[in-house]
Short mmCIF file of C-alpha atoms in Angstrom, two decimals:
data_model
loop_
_atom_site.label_atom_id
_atom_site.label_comp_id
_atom_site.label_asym_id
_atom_site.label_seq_id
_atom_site.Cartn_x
_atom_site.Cartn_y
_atom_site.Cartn_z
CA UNK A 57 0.00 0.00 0.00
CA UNK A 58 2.80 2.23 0.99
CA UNK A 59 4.86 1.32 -2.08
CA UNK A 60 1.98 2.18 -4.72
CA UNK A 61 1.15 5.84 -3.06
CA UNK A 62 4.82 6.14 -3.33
CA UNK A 63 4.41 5.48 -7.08
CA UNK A 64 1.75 7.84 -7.57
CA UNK A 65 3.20 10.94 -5.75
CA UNK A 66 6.33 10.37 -7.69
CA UNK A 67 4.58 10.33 -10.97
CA UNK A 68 2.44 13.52 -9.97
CA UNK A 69 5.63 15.14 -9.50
CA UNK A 70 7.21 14.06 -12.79
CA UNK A 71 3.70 15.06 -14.38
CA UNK A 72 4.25 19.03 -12.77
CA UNK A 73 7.67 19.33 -13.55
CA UNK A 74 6.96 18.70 -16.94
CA UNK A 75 4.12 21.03 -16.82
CA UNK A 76 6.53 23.13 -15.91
CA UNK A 77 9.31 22.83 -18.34
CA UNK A 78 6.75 23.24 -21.03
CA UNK A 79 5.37 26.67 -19.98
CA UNK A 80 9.05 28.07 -19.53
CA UNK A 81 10.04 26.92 -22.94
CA UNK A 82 6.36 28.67 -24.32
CA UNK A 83 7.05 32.17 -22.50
CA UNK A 84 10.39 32.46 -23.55
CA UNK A 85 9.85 34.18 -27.14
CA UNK A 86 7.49 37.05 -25.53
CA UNK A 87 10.26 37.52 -22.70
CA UNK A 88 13.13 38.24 -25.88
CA UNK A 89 10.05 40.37 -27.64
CA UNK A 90 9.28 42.43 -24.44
CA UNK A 91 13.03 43.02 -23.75
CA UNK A 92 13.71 44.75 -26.96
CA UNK A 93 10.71 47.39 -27.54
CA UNK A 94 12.89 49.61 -29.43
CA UNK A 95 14.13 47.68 -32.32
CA UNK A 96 13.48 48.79 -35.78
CA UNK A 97 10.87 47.11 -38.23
CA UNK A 98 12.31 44.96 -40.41
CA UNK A 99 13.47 46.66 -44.03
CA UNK A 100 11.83 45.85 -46.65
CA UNK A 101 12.53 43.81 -49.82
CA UNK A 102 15.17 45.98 -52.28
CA UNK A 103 13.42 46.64 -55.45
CA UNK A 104 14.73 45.49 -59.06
CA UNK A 105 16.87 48.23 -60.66
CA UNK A 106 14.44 47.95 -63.49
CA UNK A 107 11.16 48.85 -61.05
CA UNK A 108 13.31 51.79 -59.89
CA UNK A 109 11.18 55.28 -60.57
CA UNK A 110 12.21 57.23 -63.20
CA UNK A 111 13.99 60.82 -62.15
CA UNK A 112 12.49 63.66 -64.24
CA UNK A 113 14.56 66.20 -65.03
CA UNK A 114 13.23 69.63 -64.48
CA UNK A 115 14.06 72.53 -66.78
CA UNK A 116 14.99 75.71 -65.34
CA UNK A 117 12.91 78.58 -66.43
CA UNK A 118 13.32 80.69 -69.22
CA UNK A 119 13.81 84.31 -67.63
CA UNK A 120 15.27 87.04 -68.94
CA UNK A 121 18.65 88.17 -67.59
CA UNK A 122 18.17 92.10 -67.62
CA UNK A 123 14.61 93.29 -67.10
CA UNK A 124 15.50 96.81 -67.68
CA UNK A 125 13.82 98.28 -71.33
CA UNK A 126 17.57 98.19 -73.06
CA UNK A 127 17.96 94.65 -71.87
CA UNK A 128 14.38 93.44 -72.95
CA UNK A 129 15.13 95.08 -76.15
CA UNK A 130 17.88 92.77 -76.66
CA UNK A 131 16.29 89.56 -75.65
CA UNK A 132 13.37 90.44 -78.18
CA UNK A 133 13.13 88.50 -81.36
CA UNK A 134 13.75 90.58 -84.66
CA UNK A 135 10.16 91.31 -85.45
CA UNK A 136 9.39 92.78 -81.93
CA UNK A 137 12.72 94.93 -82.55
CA UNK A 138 12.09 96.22 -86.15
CA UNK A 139 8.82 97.79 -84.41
CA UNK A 140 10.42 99.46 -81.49
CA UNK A 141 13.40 100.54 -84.16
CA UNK A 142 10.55 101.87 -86.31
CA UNK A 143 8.44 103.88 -83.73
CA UNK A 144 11.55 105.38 -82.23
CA UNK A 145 12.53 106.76 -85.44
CA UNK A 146 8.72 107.95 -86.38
CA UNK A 147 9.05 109.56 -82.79
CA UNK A 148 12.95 111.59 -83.44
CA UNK A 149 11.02 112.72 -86.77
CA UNK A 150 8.30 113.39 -85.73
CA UNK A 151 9.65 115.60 -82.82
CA UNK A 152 12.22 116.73 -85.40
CA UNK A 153 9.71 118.73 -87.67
CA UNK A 154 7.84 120.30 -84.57
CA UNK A 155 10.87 121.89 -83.27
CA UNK A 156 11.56 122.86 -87.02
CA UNK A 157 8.22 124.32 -87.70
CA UNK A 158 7.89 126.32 -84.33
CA UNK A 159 11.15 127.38 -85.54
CA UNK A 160 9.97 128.64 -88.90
CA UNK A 161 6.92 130.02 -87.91
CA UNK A 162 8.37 131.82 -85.02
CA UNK A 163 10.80 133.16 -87.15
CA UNK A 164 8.45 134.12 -89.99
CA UNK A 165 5.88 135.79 -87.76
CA UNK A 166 8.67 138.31 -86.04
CA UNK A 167 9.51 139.52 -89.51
CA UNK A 168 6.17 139.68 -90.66
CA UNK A 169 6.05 142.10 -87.27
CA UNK A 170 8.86 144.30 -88.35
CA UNK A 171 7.57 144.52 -91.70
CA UNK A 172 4.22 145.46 -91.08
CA UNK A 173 5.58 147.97 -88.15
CA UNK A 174 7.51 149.23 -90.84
CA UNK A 175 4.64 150.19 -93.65
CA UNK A 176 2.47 151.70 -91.56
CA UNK A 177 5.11 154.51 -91.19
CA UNK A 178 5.48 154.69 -95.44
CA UNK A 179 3.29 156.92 -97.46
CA UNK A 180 3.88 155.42 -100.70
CA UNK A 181 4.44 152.33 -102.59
CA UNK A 182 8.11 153.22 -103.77
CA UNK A 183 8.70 154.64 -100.32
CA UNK A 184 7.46 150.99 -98.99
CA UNK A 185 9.49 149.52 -101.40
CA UNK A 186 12.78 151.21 -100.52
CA UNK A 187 11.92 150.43 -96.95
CA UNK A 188 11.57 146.53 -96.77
CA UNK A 189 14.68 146.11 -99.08
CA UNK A 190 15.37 142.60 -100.41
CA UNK A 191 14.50 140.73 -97.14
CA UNK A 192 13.55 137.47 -97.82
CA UNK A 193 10.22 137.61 -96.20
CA UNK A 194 6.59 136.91 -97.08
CA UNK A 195 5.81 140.64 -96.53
CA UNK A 196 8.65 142.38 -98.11
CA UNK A 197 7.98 139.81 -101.41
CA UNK A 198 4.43 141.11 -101.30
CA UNK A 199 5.79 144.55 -101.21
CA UNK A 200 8.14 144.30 -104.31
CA UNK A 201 5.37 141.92 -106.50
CA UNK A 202 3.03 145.28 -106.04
CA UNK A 203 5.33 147.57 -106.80
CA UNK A 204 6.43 145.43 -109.78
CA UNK A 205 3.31 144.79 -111.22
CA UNK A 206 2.45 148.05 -110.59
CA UNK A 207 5.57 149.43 -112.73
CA UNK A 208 4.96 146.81 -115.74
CA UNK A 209 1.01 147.67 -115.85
CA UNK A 210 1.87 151.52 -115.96
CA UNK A 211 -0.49 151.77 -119.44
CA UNK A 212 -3.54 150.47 -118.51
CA UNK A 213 -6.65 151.54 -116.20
CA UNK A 214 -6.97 151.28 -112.46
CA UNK A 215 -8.66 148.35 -112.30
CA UNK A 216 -7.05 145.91 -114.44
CA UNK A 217 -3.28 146.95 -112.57
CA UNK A 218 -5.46 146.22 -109.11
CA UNK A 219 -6.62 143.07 -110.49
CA UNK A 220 -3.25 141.85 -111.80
CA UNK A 221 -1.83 143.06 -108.54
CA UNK A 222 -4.17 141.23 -106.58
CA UNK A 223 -3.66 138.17 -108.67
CA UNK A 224 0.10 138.41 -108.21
CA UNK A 225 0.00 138.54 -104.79
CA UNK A 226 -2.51 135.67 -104.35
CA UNK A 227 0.48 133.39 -105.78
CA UNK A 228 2.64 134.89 -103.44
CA UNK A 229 0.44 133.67 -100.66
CA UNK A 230 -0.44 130.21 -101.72
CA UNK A 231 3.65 129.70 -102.04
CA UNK A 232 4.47 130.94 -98.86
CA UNK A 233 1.22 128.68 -97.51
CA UNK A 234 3.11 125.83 -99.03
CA UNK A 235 6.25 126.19 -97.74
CA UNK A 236 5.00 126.44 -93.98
CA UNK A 237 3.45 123.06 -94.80
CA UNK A 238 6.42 121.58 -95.78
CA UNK A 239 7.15 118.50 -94.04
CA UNK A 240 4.03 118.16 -92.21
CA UNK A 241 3.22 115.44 -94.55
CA UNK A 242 5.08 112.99 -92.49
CA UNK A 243 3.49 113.71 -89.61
CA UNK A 244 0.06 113.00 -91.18
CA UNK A 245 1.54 109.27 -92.30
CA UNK A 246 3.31 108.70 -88.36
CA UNK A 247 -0.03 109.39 -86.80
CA UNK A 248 -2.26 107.35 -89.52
CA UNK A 249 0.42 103.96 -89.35
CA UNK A 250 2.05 103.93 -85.80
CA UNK A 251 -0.62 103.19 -83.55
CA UNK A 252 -1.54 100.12 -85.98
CA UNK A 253 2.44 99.62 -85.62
CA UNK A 254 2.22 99.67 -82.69
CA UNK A 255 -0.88 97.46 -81.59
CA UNK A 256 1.11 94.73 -83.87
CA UNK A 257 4.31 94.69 -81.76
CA UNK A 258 1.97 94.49 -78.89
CA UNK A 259 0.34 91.22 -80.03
CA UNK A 260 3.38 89.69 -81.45
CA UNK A 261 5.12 90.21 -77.76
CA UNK A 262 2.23 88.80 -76.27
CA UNK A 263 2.14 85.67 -78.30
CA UNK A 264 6.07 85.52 -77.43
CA UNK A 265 5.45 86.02 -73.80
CA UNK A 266 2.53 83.09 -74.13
CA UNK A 267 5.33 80.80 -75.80
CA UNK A 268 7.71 81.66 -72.63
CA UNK A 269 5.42 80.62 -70.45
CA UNK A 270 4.30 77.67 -71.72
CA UNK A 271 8.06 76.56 -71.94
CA UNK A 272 8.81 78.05 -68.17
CA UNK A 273 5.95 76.24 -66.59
CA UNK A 274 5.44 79.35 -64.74
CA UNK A 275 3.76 82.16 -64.14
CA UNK A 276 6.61 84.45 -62.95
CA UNK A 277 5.34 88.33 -63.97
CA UNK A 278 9.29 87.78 -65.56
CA UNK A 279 8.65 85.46 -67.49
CA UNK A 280 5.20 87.60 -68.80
CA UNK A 281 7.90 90.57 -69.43
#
């Protein structure tokens, strides 16, 4: 009796300490997994060189170095600069037969001043003669043509020498008319062509600027100028 209780406690023992043995050996992967919270994941697989992405390249933009009006000038193309070429010269002569023609007319009426100053003091048409001289003036030429006219028409009546006078000095006019208004022509052709000139460098650097920007990929206010 004693030897078979004997027999049984022992195996109960045997039975626990295998019990036991098999619950160490289960807890011992969460013991190394608890002791090491910090360790990184695990990296992952290298891609093929061939699955790589491709690298883009990106272009630079297109800007223009100088954005001062000399230095957009020069990065123009040549249509845009045969327009800016061809309004500054319609603007130097343009500006270059005003200053002339104040000039002229200024200068034309002071004599017409002195001459006129000087008739009203004559009392005759020889006198008025002597006294405006060979100036080259509209007055004084209106002075001599009467006086001529007057000296080749001697023979007949009083109203055929004023009528050939006044004739005379009605061509006299109409030159000296004409010659004022010589030059202004130009200025009649500048201001009937340059604004159209004009608006057609305007659009042509727009549709430039439009091509710059699509190339840029921008939309820098440089790139636009």
């Amino acid at each position: 009796m004693t030897g078979g209780f004997s027999l049984r406690r022992a195996a109960r023992q045997a039975w626990l300490v295998g019990m036991g043995l098999l619950l160490t050996l289960a807890s011992l992967p969460v013991r190394a997994q608890e002791a090491t919270p910090g360790a990184p994941p695990p990296a992952p697989p290298a891609l093929p060189p061939e699955a790589a992405p491709a690298v883009v390249p990106t272009v630079a933009p297109i800007l223009p170095v100088d954005l001062s009006p000399w230095g957009m000038f020069q990065s123009a193309d040549i249509v845009v600069k045969v327009v800016m070429i061809g309004l500054a010269t319609a603007s130097v002569l343009t500006w270059t037969v005003w200053l002339a023609k104040t000039v002229e007319l200024a200068s034309a009426r002071r004599k017409a001043r002195r001459a006129l100053a000087a008739l009203d003091e004559v009392q005759s048409l020889a006198e008025a003669t002597v006294r405006v001289g060979s100036e080259r003036a509209t007055v004084p030429a209106l002075v001599r043509a009467a006086s001529t006219e007057v000296r080749l028409s001697g023979d007949l009546l009083a109203e055929g020498v004023k009528e050939r006078v006044v004739s005379r000095l009605e061509r006299i006019e109409a030159a000296a008319g004409r010659s004022m208004t010589r030059g202004t022509g130009i200025l009649a052709t500048i201001g009937s062509t340059a604004p159209f000139i004009g608006l057609f460098g305007t659009v042509w650097g727009i549709m430039n600027s439009f091509i710059g920007i699509s190339k840029a990929q921008t939309t820098n206010l440089a790139v636009v100028a």
